[in-house]
Short mmCIF file of C-alpha atoms in Angstrom, two decimals:
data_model
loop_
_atom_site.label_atom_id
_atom_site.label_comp_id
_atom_site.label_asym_id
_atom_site.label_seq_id
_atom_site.Cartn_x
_atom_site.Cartn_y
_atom_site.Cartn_z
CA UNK L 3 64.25 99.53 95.40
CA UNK L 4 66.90 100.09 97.87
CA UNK L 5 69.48 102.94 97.13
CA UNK L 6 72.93 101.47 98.14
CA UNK L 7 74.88 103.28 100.99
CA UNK L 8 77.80 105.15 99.95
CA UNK L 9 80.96 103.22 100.41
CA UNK L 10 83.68 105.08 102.45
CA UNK L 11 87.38 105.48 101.87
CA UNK L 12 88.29 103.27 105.05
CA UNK L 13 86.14 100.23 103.96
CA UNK L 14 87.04 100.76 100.29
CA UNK L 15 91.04 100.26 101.84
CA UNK L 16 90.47 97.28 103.50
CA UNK L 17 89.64 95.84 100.31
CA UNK L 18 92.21 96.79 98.55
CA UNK L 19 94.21 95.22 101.38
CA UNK L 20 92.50 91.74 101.37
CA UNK L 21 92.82 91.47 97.58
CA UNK L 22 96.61 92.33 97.55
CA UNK L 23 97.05 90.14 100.20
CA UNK L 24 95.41 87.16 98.02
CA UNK L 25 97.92 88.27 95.29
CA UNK L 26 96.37 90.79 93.44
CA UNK L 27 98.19 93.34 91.68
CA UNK L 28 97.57 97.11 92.93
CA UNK L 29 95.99 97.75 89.33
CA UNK L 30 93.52 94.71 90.27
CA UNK L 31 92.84 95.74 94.11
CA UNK L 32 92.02 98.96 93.02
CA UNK L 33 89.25 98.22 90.43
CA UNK L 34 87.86 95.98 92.83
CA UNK L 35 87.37 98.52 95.65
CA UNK L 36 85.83 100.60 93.27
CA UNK L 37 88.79 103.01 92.89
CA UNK L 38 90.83 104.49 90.11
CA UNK L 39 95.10 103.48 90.02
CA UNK L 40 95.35 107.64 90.64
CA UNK L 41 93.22 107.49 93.21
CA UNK L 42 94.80 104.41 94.84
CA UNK L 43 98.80 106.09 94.15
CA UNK L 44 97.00 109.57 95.91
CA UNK L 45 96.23 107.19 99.17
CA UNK L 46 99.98 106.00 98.91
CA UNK L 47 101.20 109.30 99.79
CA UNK L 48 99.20 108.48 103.42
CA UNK L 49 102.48 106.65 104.94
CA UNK L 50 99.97 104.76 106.85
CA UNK L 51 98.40 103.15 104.18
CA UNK L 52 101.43 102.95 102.23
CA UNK L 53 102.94 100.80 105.21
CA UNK L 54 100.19 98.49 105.25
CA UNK L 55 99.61 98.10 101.56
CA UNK L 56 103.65 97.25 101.58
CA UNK L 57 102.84 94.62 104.29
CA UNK L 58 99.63 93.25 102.65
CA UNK L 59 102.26 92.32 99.05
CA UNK L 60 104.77 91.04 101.64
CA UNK L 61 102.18 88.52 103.05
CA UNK L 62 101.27 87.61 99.72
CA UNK L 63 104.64 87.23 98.31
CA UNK L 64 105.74 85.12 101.50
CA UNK L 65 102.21 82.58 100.79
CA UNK L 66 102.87 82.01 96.88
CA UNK L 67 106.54 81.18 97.83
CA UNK L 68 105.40 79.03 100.13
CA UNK L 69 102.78 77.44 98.55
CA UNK L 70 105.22 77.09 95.44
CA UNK L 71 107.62 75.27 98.15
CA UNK L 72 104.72 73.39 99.34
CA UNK L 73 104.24 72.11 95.25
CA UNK L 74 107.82 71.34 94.94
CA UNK L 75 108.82 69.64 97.45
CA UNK L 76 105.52 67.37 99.14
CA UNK L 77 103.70 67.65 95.70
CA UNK L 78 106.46 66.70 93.61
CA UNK L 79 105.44 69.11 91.04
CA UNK L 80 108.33 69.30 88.76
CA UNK L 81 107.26 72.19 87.25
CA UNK L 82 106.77 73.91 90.30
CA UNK L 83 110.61 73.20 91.26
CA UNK L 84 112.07 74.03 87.90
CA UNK L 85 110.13 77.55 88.46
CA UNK L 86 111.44 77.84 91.71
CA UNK L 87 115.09 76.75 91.02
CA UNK L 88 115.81 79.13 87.94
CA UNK L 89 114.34 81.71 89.38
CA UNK L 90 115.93 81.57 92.72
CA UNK L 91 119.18 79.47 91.79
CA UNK L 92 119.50 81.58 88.46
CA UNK L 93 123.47 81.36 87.84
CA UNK L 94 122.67 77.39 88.26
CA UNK L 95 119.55 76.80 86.76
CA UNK L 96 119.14 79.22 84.16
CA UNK L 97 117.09 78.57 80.91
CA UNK L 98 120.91 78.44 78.43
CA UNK L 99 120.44 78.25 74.71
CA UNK L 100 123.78 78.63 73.54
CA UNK L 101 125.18 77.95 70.26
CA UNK L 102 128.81 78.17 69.40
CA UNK L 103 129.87 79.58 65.89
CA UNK L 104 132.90 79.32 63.85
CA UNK L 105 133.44 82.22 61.06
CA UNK L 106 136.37 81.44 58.24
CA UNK L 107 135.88 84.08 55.50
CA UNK L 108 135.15 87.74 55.46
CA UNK L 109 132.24 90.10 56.43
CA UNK L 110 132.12 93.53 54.97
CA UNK L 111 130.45 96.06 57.50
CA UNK L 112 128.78 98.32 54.91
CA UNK L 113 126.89 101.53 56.30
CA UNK L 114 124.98 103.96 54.90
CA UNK L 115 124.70 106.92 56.12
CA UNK L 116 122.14 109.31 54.72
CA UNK L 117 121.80 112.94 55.01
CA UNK L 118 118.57 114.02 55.75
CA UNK L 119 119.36 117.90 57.17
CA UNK L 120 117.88 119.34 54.15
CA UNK L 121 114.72 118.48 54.36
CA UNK L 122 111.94 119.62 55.63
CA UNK L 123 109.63 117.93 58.16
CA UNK L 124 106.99 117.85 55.42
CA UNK L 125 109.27 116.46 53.22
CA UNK L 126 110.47 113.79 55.49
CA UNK L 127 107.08 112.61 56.45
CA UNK L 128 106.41 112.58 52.53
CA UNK L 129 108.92 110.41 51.90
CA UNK L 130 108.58 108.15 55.54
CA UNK L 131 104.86 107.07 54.28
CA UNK L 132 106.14 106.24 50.76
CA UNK L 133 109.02 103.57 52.27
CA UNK L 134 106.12 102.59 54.05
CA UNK L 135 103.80 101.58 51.54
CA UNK L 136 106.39 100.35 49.67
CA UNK L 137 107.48 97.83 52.45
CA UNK L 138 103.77 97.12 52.93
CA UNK L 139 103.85 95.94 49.22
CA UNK L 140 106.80 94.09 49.73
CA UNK L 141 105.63 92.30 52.62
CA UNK L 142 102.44 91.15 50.70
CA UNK L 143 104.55 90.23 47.95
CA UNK L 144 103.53 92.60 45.27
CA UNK L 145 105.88 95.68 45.83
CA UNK L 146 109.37 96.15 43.57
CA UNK L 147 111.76 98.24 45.03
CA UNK L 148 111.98 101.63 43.43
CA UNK L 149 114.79 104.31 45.05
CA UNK L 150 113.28 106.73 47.34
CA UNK L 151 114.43 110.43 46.91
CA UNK L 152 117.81 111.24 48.93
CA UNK L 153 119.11 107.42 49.54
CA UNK L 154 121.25 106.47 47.55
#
């Protein structure tokens, strides 16, 4: 059995730079060089590599455009232009669910402010993990609402 060679930092960067330049995120280019995301952000601080990582997601943003151009316009993939219109067209195209509403009447703005200052942090968690059982029961539909100490 053959003992694999050791992989060094230069070759493990030029993968990272031909998988971001296919689109990968830097999460995903990193795994796949065998690297951690620490490891790749410590090789950022390298201005060199920095510059050509930066020009690797450039490439990559400039082919999906173009490729989602390509689909839009010679494909006639309507989805593909509806994609590319609200997203680069946005005040134009933009995704608008909208529904007017008329009020007549009145609406009472009741709030309740509670004063919790004189409790403890035992007591508060205490009384946080019985509102939450008791909203667990009421979302299953067996709970009643009982008043919890200090609200009113």
């Amino acid at each position: 059995m053959e003992i694999p060679k050791k992989v060094n930092k230069k070759e493990r960067q030029v993968k990272i730079l031909k998988a971001l330049e296919k689109g990968c995120t830097r999460t995903a280019a990193a795994g796949y060089a065998g690297i951690t995301r620490m490891t790749f952000y410590n090789w950022m601080e390298v201005k060199a590599f920095a510059k050509h990582v930066i020009q690797a997601e450039a490439n990559a943003r400039v082919t999906m455009e173009l490729s989602l151009a390509d689909l839009a316009v010679n494909q006639k993939d309507r989805v593909a232009l509806f994609f590319w219109l609200q997203n680069r067209a946005r005040d134009d195209w933009k995704n608008v669910s909208k529904v007017d509403v008329e009020h007549s009447g009145h609406v009472d703005h009741n709030v309740t402010h509670y004063d919790f200052s004189g409790y403890t942090k035992e007591e508060l968690k205490e009384e946080a993990v019985k509102v939450a059982k008791q909203l667990e029961q009421i979302a299953n539909g067996s709970g009643n609402i009982k008043p919890v100490k200090g609200i009113k």
